Short mmCIF file of C-alpha atoms in Angstrom, two decimals:
data_model
loop_
_atom_site.label_atom_id
_atom_site.label_comp_id
_atom_site.label_asym_id
_atom_site.label_seq_id
_atom_site.Cartn_x
_atom_site.Cartn_y
_atom_site.Cartn_z
CA MET I 1 104.38 118.66 121.30
CA PRO I 2 102.28 115.96 123.48
CA ALA I 3 103.89 114.98 126.67
CA HIS I 4 102.86 111.22 125.48
CA ASP I 5 103.90 111.32 122.03
CA LEU I 6 107.77 109.72 122.94
CA ASP I 7 105.32 107.21 125.18
CA LEU I 8 102.97 106.49 122.30
CA LEU I 9 105.93 105.71 119.89
CA ILE I 10 107.94 103.20 122.22
CA ASP I 11 104.51 101.31 122.64
CA ALA I 12 103.78 101.19 118.72
CA ALA I 13 107.29 100.57 117.84
CA ARG I 14 107.39 97.47 120.01
CA LYS I 15 103.78 96.27 118.18
CA ALA I 16 105.17 96.61 115.14
CA GLY I 17 108.54 94.33 116.15
CA ASP I 18 105.66 91.83 116.86
CA VAL I 19 104.39 91.42 113.38
CA ALA I 20 107.47 91.92 111.79
CA ARG I 21 108.63 88.99 113.96
CA GLY I 22 105.72 87.10 112.84
CA PHE I 23 107.35 87.25 109.27
CA VAL I 24 110.55 86.50 110.16
CA GLY I 25 111.51 82.34 108.76
CA LYS I 26 108.48 82.75 105.90
CA THR I 27 108.96 83.40 102.68
CA ALA I 28 107.31 86.64 102.92
CA GLN I 29 105.34 87.52 99.48
CA ARG I 30 107.20 90.49 97.62
CA TRP I 31 107.15 92.98 94.55
CA ASP I 32 108.97 95.25 93.07
CA LYS I 33 108.03 98.94 93.43
CA PRO I 34 107.84 100.93 90.25
CA ASP I 35 110.93 102.95 89.14
CA ASN I 36 113.40 100.48 91.02
CA ALA I 37 111.85 102.50 93.66
CA GLY I 38 113.31 98.70 95.55
CA PRO I 39 111.49 96.20 97.47
CA VAL I 40 108.91 95.76 99.71
CA THR I 41 106.70 92.64 101.36
CA GLU I 42 103.57 91.74 103.12
CA ALA I 43 105.46 92.50 106.02
CA ASP I 44 105.93 96.47 104.86
CA LEU I 45 102.50 97.04 104.94
CA ALA I 46 101.00 94.76 107.93
CA VAL I 47 103.50 96.98 109.73
CA ASN I 48 102.64 100.01 107.73
CA ASP I 49 98.63 99.10 108.62
CA LEU I 50 99.55 97.69 112.59
CA LEU I 51 101.17 101.95 112.97
CA HIS I 52 98.62 103.28 111.35
CA GLU I 53 95.83 102.15 112.92
CA THR I 54 97.98 101.81 116.63
CA LEU I 55 99.08 106.35 115.88
CA ILE I 56 96.71 107.75 114.05
CA GLY I 57 93.93 106.16 116.86
CA ALA I 58 95.94 107.58 119.01
CA ARG I 59 96.15 110.71 117.22
CA PRO I 60 93.80 111.37 114.38
CA ASP I 61 94.58 115.27 114.34
CA TYR I 62 97.57 114.45 113.03
CA GLY I 63 99.08 114.02 109.61
CA TRP I 64 100.58 110.68 107.54
CA LEU I 65 103.35 110.10 105.60
CA SER I 66 104.95 107.13 105.33
CA GLU I 67 106.98 105.10 102.64
CA GLU I 68 103.65 102.60 102.04
CA THR I 69 101.19 104.87 101.84
CA GLU I 70 100.08 106.75 99.10
CA ASP I 71 100.80 110.49 99.81
CA SER I 72 98.27 112.93 100.11
CA THR I 73 98.56 116.52 100.87
CA ALA I 74 96.29 116.47 103.48
CA ARG I 75 99.49 116.06 105.91
CA LEU I 76 100.39 119.19 104.53
CA ASP I 77 97.44 121.06 106.51
CA ARG I 78 98.29 119.55 109.54
CA GLU I 79 99.76 120.88 112.83
CA ARG I 80 101.99 117.73 113.63
CA VAL I 81 102.56 114.73 111.57
CA PHE I 82 104.17 111.04 112.12
CA ILE I 83 106.77 110.63 109.08
CA VAL I 84 106.81 106.22 109.54
CA ASP I 85 109.44 103.74 107.84
CA PRO I 86 107.12 100.39 108.52
CA ILE I 87 110.70 98.29 107.60
CA ASP I 88 113.66 100.23 106.71
CA GLY I 89 116.23 98.12 105.09
CA THR I 90 113.37 95.68 103.15
CA ARG I 91 116.37 94.58 101.75
CA SER I 92 117.93 92.74 104.34
CA PHE I 93 114.55 91.44 105.99
CA VAL I 94 114.25 89.41 102.69
CA GLU I 95 117.88 88.39 102.78
CA GLY I 96 117.09 87.41 106.77
CA SER I 97 119.77 89.80 108.06
CA ASN I 98 118.43 91.40 111.29
CA THR I 99 119.89 95.11 110.71
CA TRP I 100 116.38 96.26 109.34
CA ALA I 101 114.81 98.90 111.69
CA HIS I 102 111.28 100.56 112.06
CA SER I 103 111.55 104.36 112.11
CA ILE I 104 108.95 106.53 113.26
CA ALA I 105 109.20 110.53 114.02
CA VAL I 106 106.99 113.13 115.31
CA ALA I 107 107.31 116.24 113.52
CA GLU I 108 105.73 120.16 114.01
CA ALA I 109 106.14 122.71 111.59
CA GLY I 110 108.77 121.21 110.10
CA VAL I 111 110.49 120.16 113.11
CA VAL I 112 110.75 116.66 114.56
CA THR I 113 109.88 116.13 118.28
CA ALA I 114 109.70 112.66 119.08
CA ALA I 115 112.00 109.69 117.66
CA VAL I 116 112.22 106.01 117.60
CA VAL I 117 114.40 103.66 115.22
CA TYR I 118 113.71 100.21 116.54
CA LEU I 119 115.46 96.61 115.56
CA PRO I 120 113.84 94.14 116.55
CA MET I 121 115.54 91.26 115.72
CA ARG I 122 118.35 93.14 118.31
CA ASP I 123 115.77 94.05 120.71
CA LYS I 124 117.48 97.47 120.63
CA LEU I 125 114.95 100.81 120.90
CA TYR I 126 116.91 104.24 120.35
CA ALA I 127 114.62 107.32 120.87
CA ALA I 128 115.15 111.19 121.69
CA SER I 129 112.54 114.28 122.17
CA LEU I 130 113.67 117.45 121.27
CA ASP I 131 115.17 118.75 124.57
CA GLY I 132 115.21 115.50 126.00
CA GLY I 133 118.24 113.72 125.23
CA ALA I 134 118.40 110.15 123.75
CA THR I 135 118.67 106.98 125.11
CA LEU I 136 119.53 103.68 123.83
CA ASN I 137 116.93 100.64 125.94
CA ALA I 138 116.31 103.75 128.24
CA VAL I 139 120.08 104.30 129.04
CA PRO I 140 121.60 107.95 127.68
CA ILE I 141 123.85 107.84 125.07
CA ARG I 142 126.39 110.24 123.19
CA ALA I 143 127.76 110.44 119.55
CA ASP I 144 131.40 111.34 120.18
CA GLY I 145 133.76 111.12 117.79
CA GLU I 146 137.23 112.09 116.03
CA ASP I 147 137.44 115.39 114.83
CA GLN I 148 140.17 114.46 112.10
CA ILE I 149 139.01 112.90 108.77
CA ALA I 150 141.85 110.86 108.47
CA ARG I 151 140.79 108.88 112.07
CA MET I 152 137.19 108.68 111.00
CA THR I 153 135.52 105.88 110.58
CA VAL I 154 132.18 106.68 108.67
CA LEU I 155 128.95 104.79 107.60
CA ALA I 156 128.65 105.72 103.62
CA ALA I 157 128.18 103.85 100.38
CA ARG I 158 131.02 103.63 98.21
CA PRO I 159 129.28 106.12 95.50
CA THR I 160 129.86 108.59 97.66
CA MET I 161 134.31 108.50 98.05
CA ALA I 162 134.15 109.88 93.84
CA VAL I 163 136.43 112.84 93.74
CA LYS I 164 133.51 115.15 92.32
CA HIS I 165 131.61 115.39 95.70
CA TRP I 166 135.09 115.79 97.75
CA ARG I 167 136.67 119.74 97.67
CA GLY I 168 139.92 119.83 95.59
CA ALA I 169 138.94 116.70 93.99
CA VAL I 170 140.51 114.31 96.85
CA SER I 171 138.80 111.23 98.11
CA PRO I 172 138.73 111.48 101.78
CA THR I 173 140.82 109.40 104.13
CA PHE I 174 138.21 108.61 106.10
CA GLN I 175 137.50 104.14 106.53
CA ARG I 176 134.61 103.66 105.22
CA THR I 177 131.86 101.17 106.14
CA TYR I 178 129.03 100.10 104.92
CA ARG I 179 125.11 99.52 106.85
CA PRO I 180 121.87 99.14 104.95
CA SER I 181 119.19 100.70 106.66
CA LEU I 182 120.24 104.30 106.94
CA ALA I 183 117.77 104.87 110.19
CA TYR I 184 120.40 102.42 111.71
CA ARG I 185 123.49 103.93 110.58
CA LEU I 186 122.27 107.63 112.16
CA ALA I 187 121.24 105.56 115.55
CA LEU I 188 124.65 103.55 115.64
CA VAL I 189 126.24 107.32 115.28
CA ALA I 190 123.53 108.36 118.09
CA GLU I 191 125.41 106.04 120.09
CA GLY I 192 128.78 106.64 119.23
CA ARG I 193 129.68 103.41 117.69
CA PHE I 194 130.92 105.60 114.14
CA ASP I 195 131.85 109.31 113.93
CA GLY I 196 129.59 109.86 110.86
CA MET I 197 127.65 108.94 108.09
CA LEU I 198 126.46 110.76 105.23
CA THR I 199 124.70 109.79 101.85
CA LEU I 200 124.65 111.73 98.92
CA ARG I 201 121.82 111.49 96.72
CA PRO I 202 118.34 112.83 97.48
CA THR I 203 117.25 111.36 100.59
CA TRP I 204 113.52 109.81 101.75
CA GLU I 205 112.28 112.06 104.94
CA TRP I 206 110.78 108.43 106.11
CA ASP I 207 114.38 107.35 106.25
CA ILE I 208 116.10 109.83 108.33
CA ALA I 209 113.32 111.62 110.47
CA ALA I 210 113.67 109.66 113.23
CA GLY I 211 117.64 109.10 113.31
CA THR I 212 118.51 112.44 112.84
CA LEU I 213 116.61 113.87 115.79
CA ILE I 214 118.44 110.85 117.82
CA VAL I 215 121.86 111.92 116.57
CA THR I 216 120.77 115.75 117.28
CA GLU I 217 119.54 115.01 120.94
CA ALA I 218 122.79 112.64 121.41
CA GLY I 219 124.87 116.04 120.87
CA GLY I 220 125.79 114.97 117.19
CA GLY I 221 125.01 117.14 114.12
CA ALA I 222 122.93 116.85 111.35
CA SER I 223 121.61 118.30 107.87
CA ASP I 224 121.55 118.52 104.77
CA ARG I 225 124.80 117.64 102.13
CA LEU I 226 125.08 121.33 101.86
CA ALA I 227 124.67 121.65 105.70
CA ALA I 228 121.25 123.57 105.79
CA PRO I 229 118.87 122.35 108.64
CA LEU I 230 117.08 119.46 107.98
CA ARG I 231 113.48 120.61 107.61
CA PHE I 232 110.36 117.56 107.33
CA ASN I 233 106.96 117.12 106.19
CA ASN I 234 107.64 119.19 103.12
CA ALA I 235 105.49 119.00 99.92
CA ASP I 236 108.22 116.75 98.29
CA PRO I 237 109.37 114.75 101.02
CA ARG I 238 113.35 114.61 100.12
CA THR I 239 116.19 116.29 101.46
CA ASP I 240 119.40 116.71 99.73
CA GLY I 241 120.93 114.25 101.23
CA VAL I 242 122.09 114.16 104.91
CA VAL I 243 125.19 114.22 106.72
CA ALA I 244 126.15 113.36 110.02
CA GLY I 245 127.84 112.72 113.01
CA SER I 246 129.57 114.12 116.76
CA ALA I 247 129.35 117.68 116.33
CA HIS I 248 133.10 117.64 115.52
CA ALA I 249 133.26 115.08 112.37
CA HIS I 250 129.70 117.22 111.19
CA ALA I 251 131.26 119.43 111.20
CA ALA I 252 133.93 118.18 109.67
CA LEU I 253 132.69 116.12 106.98
CA THR I 254 130.57 119.30 105.90
CA SER I 255 133.23 121.37 105.46
CA ALA I 256 134.94 119.13 103.02
CA LEU I 257 132.27 118.50 100.83
CA ALA I 258 132.19 120.21 97.46
#
């Protein structure tokens, strides 16, 4: 990993925040994506353009994978690739919430090496580099949590509680809560505010690439729903869900899933 990739991501995230905040309080033009893929706004596209210009301008040899750019197989031939969600939590952005985030990562040979999740409206910048630890606003963070499922608080959507997903066909006993942005859920786990998070649906790489490195560099664990290691920049940029938590919580949750 080039020494300054993380610095580049941090700078780009803050610039993206400036662009996105310019749309706050206004009625941003909005469209619905085909196949019920969710909304997109002119703010998403403006942030995407800014990030592409900033990041590819600085690293023209890197590939590009973004929620708001038509995918190209050219990225598969690149040694390193940017994986970007310009605004993770677009519905929250449209509704005027402050829990949407910019999610930006660099992956090399399938492994994320630098990552930023930035919440502009809260000025919370989570960052990590491979083997370099994780921080929130430049202060080190740690993914600490309970080791007993019954004592855990876990970020998850209601459908994950269905008994069909759990061993013994018994609903888990953890306390469930929710945040719309997957990137923010992962960051909150890395910060130690929640024991774990999980989603069992196929999950786009741009939603989780940055957040999973931040969790693991904070001492936690992250995998797909079957406890398999996560790899990025795949031809089909989706993972088989994601489970993350403190080291103990991650092990307990993956063991409990059917």
